[in-house]
CSV table of C-alpha atoms and ligand atoms in Angstrom, one decimal:
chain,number,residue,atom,x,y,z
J,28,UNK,CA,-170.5,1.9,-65.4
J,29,UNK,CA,-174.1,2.3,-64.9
J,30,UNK,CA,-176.3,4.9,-65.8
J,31,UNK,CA,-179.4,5.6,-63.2
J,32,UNK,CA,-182.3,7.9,-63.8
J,33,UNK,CA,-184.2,9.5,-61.2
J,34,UNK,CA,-187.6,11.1,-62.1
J,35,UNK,CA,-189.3,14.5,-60.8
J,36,UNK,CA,-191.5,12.2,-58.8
J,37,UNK,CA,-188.3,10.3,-57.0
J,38,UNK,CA,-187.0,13.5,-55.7
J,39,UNK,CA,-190.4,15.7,-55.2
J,40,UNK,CA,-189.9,16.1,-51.2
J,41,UNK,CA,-187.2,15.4,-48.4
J,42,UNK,CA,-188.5,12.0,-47.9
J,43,UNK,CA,-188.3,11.3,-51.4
J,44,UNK,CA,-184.4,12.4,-51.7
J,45,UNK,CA,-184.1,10.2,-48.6
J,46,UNK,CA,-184.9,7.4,-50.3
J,47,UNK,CA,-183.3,7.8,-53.4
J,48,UNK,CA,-180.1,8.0,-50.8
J,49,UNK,CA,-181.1,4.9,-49.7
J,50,UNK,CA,-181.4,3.0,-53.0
J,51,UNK,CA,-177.6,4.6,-54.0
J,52,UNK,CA,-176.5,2.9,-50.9
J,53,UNK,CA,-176.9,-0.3,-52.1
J,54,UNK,CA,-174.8,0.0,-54.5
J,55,UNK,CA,-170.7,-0.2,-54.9
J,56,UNK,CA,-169.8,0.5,-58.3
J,57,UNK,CA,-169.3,3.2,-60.8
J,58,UNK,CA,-172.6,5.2,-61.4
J,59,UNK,CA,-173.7,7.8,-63.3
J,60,UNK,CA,-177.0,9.9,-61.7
J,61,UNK,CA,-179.2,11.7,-64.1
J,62,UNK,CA,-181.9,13.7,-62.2
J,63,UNK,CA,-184.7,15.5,-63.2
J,64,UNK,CA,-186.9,18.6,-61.7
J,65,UNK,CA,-188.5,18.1,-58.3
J,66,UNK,CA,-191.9,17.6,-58.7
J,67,UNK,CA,-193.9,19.4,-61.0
J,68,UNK,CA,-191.2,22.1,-61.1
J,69,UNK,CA,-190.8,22.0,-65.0
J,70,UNK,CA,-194.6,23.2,-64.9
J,71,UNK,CA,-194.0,26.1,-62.4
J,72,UNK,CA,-190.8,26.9,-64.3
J,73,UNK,CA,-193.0,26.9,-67.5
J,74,UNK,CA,-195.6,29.1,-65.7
J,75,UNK,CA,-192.7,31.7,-65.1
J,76,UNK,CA,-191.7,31.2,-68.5
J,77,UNK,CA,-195.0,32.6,-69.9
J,78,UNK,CA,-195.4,35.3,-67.6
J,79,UNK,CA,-192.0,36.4,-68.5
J,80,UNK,CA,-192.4,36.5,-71.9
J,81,UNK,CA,-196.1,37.9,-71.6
J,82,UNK,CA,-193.6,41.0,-69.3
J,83,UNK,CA,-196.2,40.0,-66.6
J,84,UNK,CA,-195.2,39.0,-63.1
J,85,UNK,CA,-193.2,37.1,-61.9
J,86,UNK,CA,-192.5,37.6,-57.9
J,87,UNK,CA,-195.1,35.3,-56.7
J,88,UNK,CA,-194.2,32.1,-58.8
J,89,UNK,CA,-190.8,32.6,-58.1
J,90,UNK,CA,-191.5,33.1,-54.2
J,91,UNK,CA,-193.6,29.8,-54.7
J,92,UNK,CA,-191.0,27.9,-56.5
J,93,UNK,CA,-188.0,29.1,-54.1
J,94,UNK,CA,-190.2,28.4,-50.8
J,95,UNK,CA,-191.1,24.6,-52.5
J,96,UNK,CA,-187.0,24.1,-52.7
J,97,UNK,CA,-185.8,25.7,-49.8
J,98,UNK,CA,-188.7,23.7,-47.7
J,99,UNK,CA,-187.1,20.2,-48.6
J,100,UNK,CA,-183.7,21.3,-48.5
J,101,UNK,CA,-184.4,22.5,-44.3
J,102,UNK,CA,-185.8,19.4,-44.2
J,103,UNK,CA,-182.8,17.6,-45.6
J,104,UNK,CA,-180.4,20.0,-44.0
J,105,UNK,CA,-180.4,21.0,-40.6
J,106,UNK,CA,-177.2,22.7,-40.5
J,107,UNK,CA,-177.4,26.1,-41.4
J,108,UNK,CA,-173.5,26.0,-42.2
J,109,UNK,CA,-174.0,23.4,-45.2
J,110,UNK,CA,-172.6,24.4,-48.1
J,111,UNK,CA,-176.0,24.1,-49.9
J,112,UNK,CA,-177.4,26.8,-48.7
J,113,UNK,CA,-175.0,28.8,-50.7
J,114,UNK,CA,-175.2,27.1,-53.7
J,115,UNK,CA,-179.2,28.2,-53.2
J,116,UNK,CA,-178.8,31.7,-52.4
J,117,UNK,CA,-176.4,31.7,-56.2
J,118,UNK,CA,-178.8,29.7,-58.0
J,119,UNK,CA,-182.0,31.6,-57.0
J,120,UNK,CA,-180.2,34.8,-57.5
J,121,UNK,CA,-178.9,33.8,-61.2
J,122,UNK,CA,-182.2,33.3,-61.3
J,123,UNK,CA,-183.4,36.4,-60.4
J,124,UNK,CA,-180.8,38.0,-63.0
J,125,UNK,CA,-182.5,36.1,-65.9
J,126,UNK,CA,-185.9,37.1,-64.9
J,127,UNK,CA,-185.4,40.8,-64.2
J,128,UNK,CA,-184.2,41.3,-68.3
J,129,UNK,CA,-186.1,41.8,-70.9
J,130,UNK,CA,-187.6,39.2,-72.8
J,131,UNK,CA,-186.0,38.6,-76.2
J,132,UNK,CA,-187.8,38.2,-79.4
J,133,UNK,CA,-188.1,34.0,-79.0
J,134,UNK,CA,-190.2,32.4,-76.7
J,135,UNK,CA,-188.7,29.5,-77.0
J,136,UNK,CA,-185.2,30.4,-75.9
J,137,UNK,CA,-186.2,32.4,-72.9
J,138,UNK,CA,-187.7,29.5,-71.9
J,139,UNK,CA,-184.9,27.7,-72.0
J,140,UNK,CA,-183.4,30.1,-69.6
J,141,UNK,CA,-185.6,29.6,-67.4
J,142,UNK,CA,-187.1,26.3,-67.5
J,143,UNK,CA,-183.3,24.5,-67.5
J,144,UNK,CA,-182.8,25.9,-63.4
J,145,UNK,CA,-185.0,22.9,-62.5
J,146,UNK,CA,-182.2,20.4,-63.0
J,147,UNK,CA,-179.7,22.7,-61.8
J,148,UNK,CA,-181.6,22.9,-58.4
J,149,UNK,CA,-182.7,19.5,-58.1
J,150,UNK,CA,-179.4,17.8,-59.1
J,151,UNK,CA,-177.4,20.3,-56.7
J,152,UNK,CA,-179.9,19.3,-53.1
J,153,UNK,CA,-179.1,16.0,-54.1
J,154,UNK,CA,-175.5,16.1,-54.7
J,155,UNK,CA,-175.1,17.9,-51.7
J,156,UNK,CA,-177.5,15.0,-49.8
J,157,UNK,CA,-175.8,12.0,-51.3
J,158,UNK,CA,-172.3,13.8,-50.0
J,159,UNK,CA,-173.5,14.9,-46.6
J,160,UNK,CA,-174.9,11.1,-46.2
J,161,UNK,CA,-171.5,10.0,-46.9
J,162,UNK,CA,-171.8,8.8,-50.4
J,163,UNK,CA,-169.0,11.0,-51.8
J,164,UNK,CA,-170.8,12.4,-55.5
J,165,UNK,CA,-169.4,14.5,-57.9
J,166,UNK,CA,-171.9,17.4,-59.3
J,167,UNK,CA,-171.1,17.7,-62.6
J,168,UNK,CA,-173.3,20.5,-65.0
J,169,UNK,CA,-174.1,18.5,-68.2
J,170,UNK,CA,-174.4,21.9,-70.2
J,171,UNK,CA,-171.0,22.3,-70.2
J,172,UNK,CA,-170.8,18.5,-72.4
J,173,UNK,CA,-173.9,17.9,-73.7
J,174,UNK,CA,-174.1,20.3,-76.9
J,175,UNK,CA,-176.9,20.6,-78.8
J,176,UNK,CA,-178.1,23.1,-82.1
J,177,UNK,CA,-180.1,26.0,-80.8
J,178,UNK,CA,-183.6,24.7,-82.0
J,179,UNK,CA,-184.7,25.5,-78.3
J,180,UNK,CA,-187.5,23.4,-76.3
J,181,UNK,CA,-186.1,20.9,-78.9
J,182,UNK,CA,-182.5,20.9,-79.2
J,183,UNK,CA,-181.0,18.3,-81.3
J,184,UNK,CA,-177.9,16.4,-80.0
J,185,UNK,CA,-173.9,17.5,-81.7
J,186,UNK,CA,-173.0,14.3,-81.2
J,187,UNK,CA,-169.3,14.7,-82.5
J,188,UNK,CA,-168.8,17.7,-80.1
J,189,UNK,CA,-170.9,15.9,-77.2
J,190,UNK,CA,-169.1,12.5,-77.2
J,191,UNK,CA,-165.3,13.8,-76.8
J,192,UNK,CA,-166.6,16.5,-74.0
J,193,UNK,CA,-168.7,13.7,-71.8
J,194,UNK,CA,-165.9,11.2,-72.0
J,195,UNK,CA,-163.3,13.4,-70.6
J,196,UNK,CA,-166.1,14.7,-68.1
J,197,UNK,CA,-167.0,11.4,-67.1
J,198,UNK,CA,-163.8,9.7,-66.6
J,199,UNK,CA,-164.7,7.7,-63.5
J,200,UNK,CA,-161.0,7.1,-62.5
J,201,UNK,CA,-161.1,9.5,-58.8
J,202,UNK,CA,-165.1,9.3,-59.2
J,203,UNK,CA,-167.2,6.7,-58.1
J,204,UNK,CA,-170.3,8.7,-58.7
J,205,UNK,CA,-171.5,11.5,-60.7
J,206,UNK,CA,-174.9,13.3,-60.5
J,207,UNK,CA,-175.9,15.7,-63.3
J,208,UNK,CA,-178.8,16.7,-65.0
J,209,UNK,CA,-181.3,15.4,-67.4
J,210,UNK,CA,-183.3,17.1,-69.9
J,211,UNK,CA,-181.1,20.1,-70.6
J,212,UNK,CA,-177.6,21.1,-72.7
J,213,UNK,CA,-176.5,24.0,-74.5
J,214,UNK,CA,-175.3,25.6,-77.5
J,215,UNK,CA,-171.9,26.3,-78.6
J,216,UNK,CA,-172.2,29.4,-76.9
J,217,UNK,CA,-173.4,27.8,-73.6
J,218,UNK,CA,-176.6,29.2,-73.9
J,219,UNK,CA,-178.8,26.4,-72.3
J,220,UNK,CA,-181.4,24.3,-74.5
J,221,UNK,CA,-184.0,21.9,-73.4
J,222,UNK,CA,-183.9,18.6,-75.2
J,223,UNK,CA,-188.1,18.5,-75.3
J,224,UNK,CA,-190.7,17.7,-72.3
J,225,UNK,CA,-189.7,14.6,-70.1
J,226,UNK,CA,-186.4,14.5,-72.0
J,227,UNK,CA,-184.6,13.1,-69.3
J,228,UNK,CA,-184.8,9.5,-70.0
J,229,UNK,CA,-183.5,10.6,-73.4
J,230,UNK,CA,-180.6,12.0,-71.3
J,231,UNK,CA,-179.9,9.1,-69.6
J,232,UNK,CA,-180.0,7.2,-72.8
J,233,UNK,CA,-177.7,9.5,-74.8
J,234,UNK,CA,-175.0,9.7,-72.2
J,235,UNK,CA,-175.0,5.5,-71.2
J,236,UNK,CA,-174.7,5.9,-75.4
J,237,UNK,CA,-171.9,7.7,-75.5
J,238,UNK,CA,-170.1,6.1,-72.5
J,239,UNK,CA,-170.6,2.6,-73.4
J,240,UNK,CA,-172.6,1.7,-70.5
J,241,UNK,CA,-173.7,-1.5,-69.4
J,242,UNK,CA,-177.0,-0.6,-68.6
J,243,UNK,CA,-179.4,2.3,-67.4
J,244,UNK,CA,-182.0,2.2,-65.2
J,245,UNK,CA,-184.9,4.6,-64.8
J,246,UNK,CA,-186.5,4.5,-61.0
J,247,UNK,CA,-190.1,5.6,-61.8
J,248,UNK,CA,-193.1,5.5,-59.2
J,249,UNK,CA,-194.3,2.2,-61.3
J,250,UNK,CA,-193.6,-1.4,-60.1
J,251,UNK,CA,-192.1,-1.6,-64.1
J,252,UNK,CA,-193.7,-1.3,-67.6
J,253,UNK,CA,-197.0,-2.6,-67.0
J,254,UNK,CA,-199.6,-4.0,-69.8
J,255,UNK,CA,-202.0,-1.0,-69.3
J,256,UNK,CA,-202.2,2.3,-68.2
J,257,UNK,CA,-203.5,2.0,-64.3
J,258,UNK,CA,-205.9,4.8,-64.8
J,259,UNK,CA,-207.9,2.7,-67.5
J,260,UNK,CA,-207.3,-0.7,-66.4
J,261,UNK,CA,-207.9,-2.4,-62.8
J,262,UNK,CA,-205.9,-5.0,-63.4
J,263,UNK,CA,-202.5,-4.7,-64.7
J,264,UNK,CA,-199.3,-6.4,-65.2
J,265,UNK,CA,-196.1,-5.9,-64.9
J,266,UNK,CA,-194.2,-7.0,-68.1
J,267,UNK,CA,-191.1,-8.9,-66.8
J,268,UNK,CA,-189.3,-8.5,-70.3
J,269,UNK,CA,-190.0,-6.5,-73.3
J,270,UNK,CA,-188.1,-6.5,-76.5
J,271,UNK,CA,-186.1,-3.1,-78.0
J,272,UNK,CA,-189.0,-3.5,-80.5
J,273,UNK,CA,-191.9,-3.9,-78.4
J,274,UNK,CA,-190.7,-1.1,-76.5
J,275,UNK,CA,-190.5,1.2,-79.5
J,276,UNK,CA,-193.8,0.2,-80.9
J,277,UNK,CA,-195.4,0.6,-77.3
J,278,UNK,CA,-194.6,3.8,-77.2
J,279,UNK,CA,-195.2,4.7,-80.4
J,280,UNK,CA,-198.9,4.1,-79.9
J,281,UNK,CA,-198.7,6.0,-76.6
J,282,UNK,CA,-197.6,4.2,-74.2
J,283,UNK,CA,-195.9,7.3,-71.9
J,284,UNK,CA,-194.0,5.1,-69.8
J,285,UNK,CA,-190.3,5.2,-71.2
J,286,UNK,CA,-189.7,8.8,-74.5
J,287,UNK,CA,-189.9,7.4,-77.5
J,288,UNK,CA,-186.6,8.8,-78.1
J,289,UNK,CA,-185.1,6.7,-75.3
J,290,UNK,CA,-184.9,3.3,-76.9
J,291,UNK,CA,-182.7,3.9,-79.8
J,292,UNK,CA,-178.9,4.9,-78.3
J,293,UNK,CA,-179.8,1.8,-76.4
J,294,UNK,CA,-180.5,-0.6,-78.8
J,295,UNK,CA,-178.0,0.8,-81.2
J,296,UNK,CA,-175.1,-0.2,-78.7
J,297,UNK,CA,-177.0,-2.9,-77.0
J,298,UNK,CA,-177.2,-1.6,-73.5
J,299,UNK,CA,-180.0,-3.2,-71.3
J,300,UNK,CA,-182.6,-1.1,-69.7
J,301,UNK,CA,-184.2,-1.7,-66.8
J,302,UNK,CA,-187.3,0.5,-65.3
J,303,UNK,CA,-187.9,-0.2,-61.5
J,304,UNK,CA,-189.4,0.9,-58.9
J,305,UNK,CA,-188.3,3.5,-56.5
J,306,UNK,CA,-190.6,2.3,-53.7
J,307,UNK,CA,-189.5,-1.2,-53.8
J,308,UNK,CA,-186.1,-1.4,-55.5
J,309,UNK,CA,-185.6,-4.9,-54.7
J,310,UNK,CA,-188.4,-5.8,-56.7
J,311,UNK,CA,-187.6,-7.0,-60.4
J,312,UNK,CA,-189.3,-4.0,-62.4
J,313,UNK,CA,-188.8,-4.5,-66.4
J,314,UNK,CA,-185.9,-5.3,-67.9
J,315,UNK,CA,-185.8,-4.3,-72.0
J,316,UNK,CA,-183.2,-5.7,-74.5
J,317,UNK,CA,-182.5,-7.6,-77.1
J,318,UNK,CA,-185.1,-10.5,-76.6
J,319,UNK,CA,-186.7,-12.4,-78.3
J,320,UNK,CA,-190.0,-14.2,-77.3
J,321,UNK,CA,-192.8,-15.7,-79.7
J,322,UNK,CA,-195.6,-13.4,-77.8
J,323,UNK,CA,-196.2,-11.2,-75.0
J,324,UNK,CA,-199.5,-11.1,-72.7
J,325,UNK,CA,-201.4,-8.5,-74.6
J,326,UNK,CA,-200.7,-4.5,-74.0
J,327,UNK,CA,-203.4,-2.0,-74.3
J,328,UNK,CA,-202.8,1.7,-74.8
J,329,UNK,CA,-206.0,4.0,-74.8
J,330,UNK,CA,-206.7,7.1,-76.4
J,331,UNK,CA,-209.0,9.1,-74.9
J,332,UNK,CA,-210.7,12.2,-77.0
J,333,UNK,CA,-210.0,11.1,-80.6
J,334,UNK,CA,-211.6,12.9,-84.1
J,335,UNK,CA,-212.4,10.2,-86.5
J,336,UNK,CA,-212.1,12.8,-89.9
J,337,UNK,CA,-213.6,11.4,-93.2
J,338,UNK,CA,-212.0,12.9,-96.4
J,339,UNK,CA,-213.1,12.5,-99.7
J,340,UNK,CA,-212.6,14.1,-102.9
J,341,UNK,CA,-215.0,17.2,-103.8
J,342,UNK,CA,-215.9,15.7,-107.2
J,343,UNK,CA,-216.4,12.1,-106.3
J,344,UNK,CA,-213.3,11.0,-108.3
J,345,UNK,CA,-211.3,8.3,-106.4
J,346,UNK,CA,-208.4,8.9,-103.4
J,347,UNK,CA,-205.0,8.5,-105.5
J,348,UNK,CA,-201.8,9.8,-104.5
J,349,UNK,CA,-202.2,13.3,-105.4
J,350,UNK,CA,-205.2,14.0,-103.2
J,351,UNK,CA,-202.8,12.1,-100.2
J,352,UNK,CA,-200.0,14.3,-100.9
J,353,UNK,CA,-202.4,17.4,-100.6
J,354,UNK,CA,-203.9,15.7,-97.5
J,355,UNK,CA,-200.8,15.2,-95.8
J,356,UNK,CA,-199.8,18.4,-96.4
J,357,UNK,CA,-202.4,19.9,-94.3
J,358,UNK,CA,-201.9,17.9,-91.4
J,359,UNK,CA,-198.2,18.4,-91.6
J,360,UNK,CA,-198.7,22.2,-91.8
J,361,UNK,CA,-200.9,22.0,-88.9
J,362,UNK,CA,-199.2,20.3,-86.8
J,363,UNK,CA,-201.9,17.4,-86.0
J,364,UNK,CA,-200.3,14.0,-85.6
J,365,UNK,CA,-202.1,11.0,-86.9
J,366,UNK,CA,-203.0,8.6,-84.7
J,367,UNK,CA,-204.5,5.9,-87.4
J,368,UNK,CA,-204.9,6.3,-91.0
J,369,UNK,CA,-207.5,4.0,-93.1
J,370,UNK,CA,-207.8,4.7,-97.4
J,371,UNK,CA,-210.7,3.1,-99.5
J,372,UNK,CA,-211.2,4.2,-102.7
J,373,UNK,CA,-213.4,7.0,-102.4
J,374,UNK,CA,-212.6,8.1,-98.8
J,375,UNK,CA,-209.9,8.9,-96.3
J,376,UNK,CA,-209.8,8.4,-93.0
J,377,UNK,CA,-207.9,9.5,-89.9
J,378,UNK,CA,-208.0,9.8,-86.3
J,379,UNK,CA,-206.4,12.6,-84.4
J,380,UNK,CA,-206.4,13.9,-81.0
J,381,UNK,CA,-208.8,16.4,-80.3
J,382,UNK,CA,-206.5,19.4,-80.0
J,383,UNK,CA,-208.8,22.7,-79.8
J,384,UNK,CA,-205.9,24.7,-81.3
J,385,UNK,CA,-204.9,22.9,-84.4
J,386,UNK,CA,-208.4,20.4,-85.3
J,387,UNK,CA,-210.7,23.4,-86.3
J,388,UNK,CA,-208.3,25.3,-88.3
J,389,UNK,CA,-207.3,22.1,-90.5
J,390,UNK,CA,-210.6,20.8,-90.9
J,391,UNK,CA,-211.5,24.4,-92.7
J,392,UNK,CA,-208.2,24.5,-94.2
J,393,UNK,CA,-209.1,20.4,-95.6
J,394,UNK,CA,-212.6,21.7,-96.7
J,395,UNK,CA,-211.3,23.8,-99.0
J,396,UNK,CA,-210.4,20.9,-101.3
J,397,UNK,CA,-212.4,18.1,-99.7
J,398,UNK,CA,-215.7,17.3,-98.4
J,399,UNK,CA,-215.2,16.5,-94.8
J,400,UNK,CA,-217.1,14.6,-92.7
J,401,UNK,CA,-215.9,14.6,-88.5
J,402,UNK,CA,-216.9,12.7,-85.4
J,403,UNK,CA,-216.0,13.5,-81.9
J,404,UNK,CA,-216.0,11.7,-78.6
J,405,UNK,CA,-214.4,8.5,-80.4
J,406,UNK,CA,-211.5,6.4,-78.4
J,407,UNK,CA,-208.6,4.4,-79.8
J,408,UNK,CA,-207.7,1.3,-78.5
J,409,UNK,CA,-204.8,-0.5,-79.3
J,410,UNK,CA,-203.9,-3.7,-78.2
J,411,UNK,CA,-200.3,-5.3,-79.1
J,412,UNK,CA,-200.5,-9.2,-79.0
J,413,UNK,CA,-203.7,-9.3,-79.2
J,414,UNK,CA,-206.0,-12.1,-79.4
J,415,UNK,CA,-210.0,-12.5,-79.5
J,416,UNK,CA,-211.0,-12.6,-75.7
J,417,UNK,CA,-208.9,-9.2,-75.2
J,418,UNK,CA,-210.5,-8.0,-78.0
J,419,UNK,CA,-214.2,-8.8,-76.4
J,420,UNK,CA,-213.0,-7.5,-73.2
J,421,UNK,CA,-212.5,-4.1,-74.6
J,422,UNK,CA,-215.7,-3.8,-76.9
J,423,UNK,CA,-217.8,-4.9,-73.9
J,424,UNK,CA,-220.2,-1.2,-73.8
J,425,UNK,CA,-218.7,-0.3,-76.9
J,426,UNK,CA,-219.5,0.8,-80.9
J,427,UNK,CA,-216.7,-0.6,-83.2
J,428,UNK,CA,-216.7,2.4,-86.0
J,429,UNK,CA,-212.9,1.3,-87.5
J,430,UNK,CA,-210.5,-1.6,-87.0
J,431,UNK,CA,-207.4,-2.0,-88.5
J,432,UNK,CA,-205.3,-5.0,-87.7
J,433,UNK,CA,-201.6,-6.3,-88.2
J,434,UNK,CA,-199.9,-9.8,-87.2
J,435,UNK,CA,-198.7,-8.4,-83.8
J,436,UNK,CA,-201.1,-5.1,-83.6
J,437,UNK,CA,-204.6,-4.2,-83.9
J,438,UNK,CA,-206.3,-0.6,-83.6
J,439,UNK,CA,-210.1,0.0,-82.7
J,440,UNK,CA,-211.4,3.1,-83.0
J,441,UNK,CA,-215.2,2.8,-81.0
J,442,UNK,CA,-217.5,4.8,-79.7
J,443,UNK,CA,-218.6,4.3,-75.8
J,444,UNK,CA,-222.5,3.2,-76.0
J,445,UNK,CA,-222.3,3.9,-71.9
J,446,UNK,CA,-223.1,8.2,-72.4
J,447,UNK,CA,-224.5,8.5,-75.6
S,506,LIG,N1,-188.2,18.0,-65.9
S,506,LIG,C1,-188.5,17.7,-67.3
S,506,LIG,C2,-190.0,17.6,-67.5
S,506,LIG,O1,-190.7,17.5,-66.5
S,506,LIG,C3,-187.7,16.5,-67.9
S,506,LIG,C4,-188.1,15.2,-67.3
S,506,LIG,O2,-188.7,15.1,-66.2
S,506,LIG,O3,-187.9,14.2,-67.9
S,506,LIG,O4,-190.4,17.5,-68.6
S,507,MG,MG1,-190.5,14.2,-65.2
């Protein structure tokens, strides 16, 4: 069996369920469909959340969300008599029912409650689609197989309990096709969890894992994984092949293509993934695995809005591991991931995303102990497979303030000279 994944954006209007239709009729085998929110649901859903919790509110997003949802699915369903309009009227209602309680004490699980009806929605219009087009789907709710711990927004896998209840779900002997949800599970209890923001890939991943699929596919709005983010780079290319590795260290760096969290179920049991597009399916899109290739046309990730944050010790004494432990300390405590770190003897150096809510505090938190010295408006630049002219091509208008290079990987942190 198979394992497809179909994004918010490959199911954000009628036309788009159409087509996803489409690609699923090319195909005659055993597939499982993992479907996210439509759209930018998961933000309107989050929206809600807030004003929920906050005991503000919430008629107007819900009227906005519901009239979003109910427009594609009179689009998509002409007959009144379909059996999706019920399933609507139940699922906006259990809606309802969550959001006329009180809040609880966690923020976190409310928003669970609320956030997980995207997939719930999304995966039953297209279920009901996919049937009424005469591709006969089962709709299958992954919270009753997929159990996670109750660390909600974040919920961690039970991989014992998950694997015995999604094989027996998924059996595949009077179903051709299943379509259930990404990005959400639940508790023992069945209370529902979110596995983190665009978790569905990591879905898809986890349950071709667990089934022993033969490969997954993600349909994104992207001719494949290309060698630069489109909104930095004119011209980009699609990477035909990328290694388990390469993937993993791509998005590692920030690459936001394909969750970091994604690549590991695979590569653990070997299963191929592909990433194509859902505009033109026939087209090859990337295919990731375990290959092996002596280089790779170089990739570039950018970081926009980096703090380049100078540490050194208070009484000119040298860095040694005591001072790191402290230092790490801090930024662990704070929460402010490290984007590149550089040590010299008498100095320490990291660059950081420029997070409003977490920088400032640290910094005085750091100063405590430290002298610190900070720089804004920097950008990171990192360019896997590398070489010399790619190098040149991204300095052109630029100040090179710290460069730190592996065989496979360098990192530039520079400053733009173009608005100084
Ligand atoms: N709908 C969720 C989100 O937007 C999960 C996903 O799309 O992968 O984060
Ligand atoms: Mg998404």
């Amino acid at each position: 069996m198979k394992v497809f994944k179909f994004g918010g954006a490959s199911v954000k209007s009628a036309e788009a369920v159409k087509n996803l239709t489409q690609i699923m009729k090319g195909y005659n085998e055993n597939i499982l469909v993992v479907v996210s929110a439509m759209g930018k649901t998961t933000n309107a859903l989050e929206e809600i959340a807030r004003l929920f919790f906050s005991e503000k509110s919430t008629a107007e997003n819900y009227k906005a969300l519901k009239d979003y949802h109910y427009g594609i699915v009179q689009e998509l369903f002409p007959d009144k008599s379909n059996h999706v309009y019920t399933e609507m009227e139940l699922v906006f209602e259990e809606l309802l029912s969550v959001l006329k309680k009180q809040p609880s004490l966690s923020f976190d699980f409310d928003y669970d409650q609320i956030v997980s009806f995207g997939e719930i929605i999304s995966t039953r219009i297209v279920a009901a689609y996919l049937n009424t087009s005469g591709i006969k789907v089962k709709f299958t709710d992954i919270r009753k197989y997929l159990k996670t711990d109750n660390t909600y927004r974040e919920a961690r896998i039970d991989w014992e309990l998950s694997t015995g209840l999604v094989r027996k779900a998924f059996g595949f002997s009077d179903e051709k096709i299943y379509v259930t949800q990404g990005f959400i599970g639940s508790t023992i209890n069945n209370l529902s969890t979110t596995l983190g923001r665009e978790g569905s890939d990591y879905s898809a991943a986890i349950l071709a894992y667990i089934l022993d699929a033969e490969s997954v596919t993600i349909w994104k709005d992207v001719p494949g994984v290309l060698n630069a983010d489109p909104k930095w780079f004119d011209n980009t290319v699609r990477l035909e092949q990328l290694s388990y590795l390469d993937a993993i260290e791509l998005s590692y760096y920030g690459a936001t293509i394909i969750h970091p969290k994604t690549i590991k179920p695979l590569q653990n049991k070997n299963i191929k993934l592909h990433v194509k597009s859902f505009l033109n399916p026939h087209d090859g899109g990337t295919i990731i695995g375990d290959l092996s290739y002596e280089s790779l046309i170089p990739c570039f990730i950018f970081k926009m809005d980096q703090v380049l944050i100078q540490i050194s010790p208070l009484d000119f004494s040298f860095i040694a591991e005591e001072n790191l432990k402290s230092i790490f300390g801090y930024f662990s405590r704070h929460g402010v991931k490290i984007n590149l770190m550089q040590n010299s003897a008498i100095s320490f150096q990291v660059c950081v995303n420029n997070d409003p809510s977490r920088v400032p505090n640290l910094l005085n938190e750091l100063r405590k102990e430290f002298k610190v010295w900070y720089d804004t408006g920097r950008e990171l630049v990192t360019i896997r497979y590398y070489d010399n002219s790619t190098i040149e091509r991204v300095m052109v208008n630029k100040q090179l303030v710290l460069e730190q290079k592996s065989t496979r990987t360098i990192q530039l942190v520079v400053k733009d000279l173009g608005d100084k």
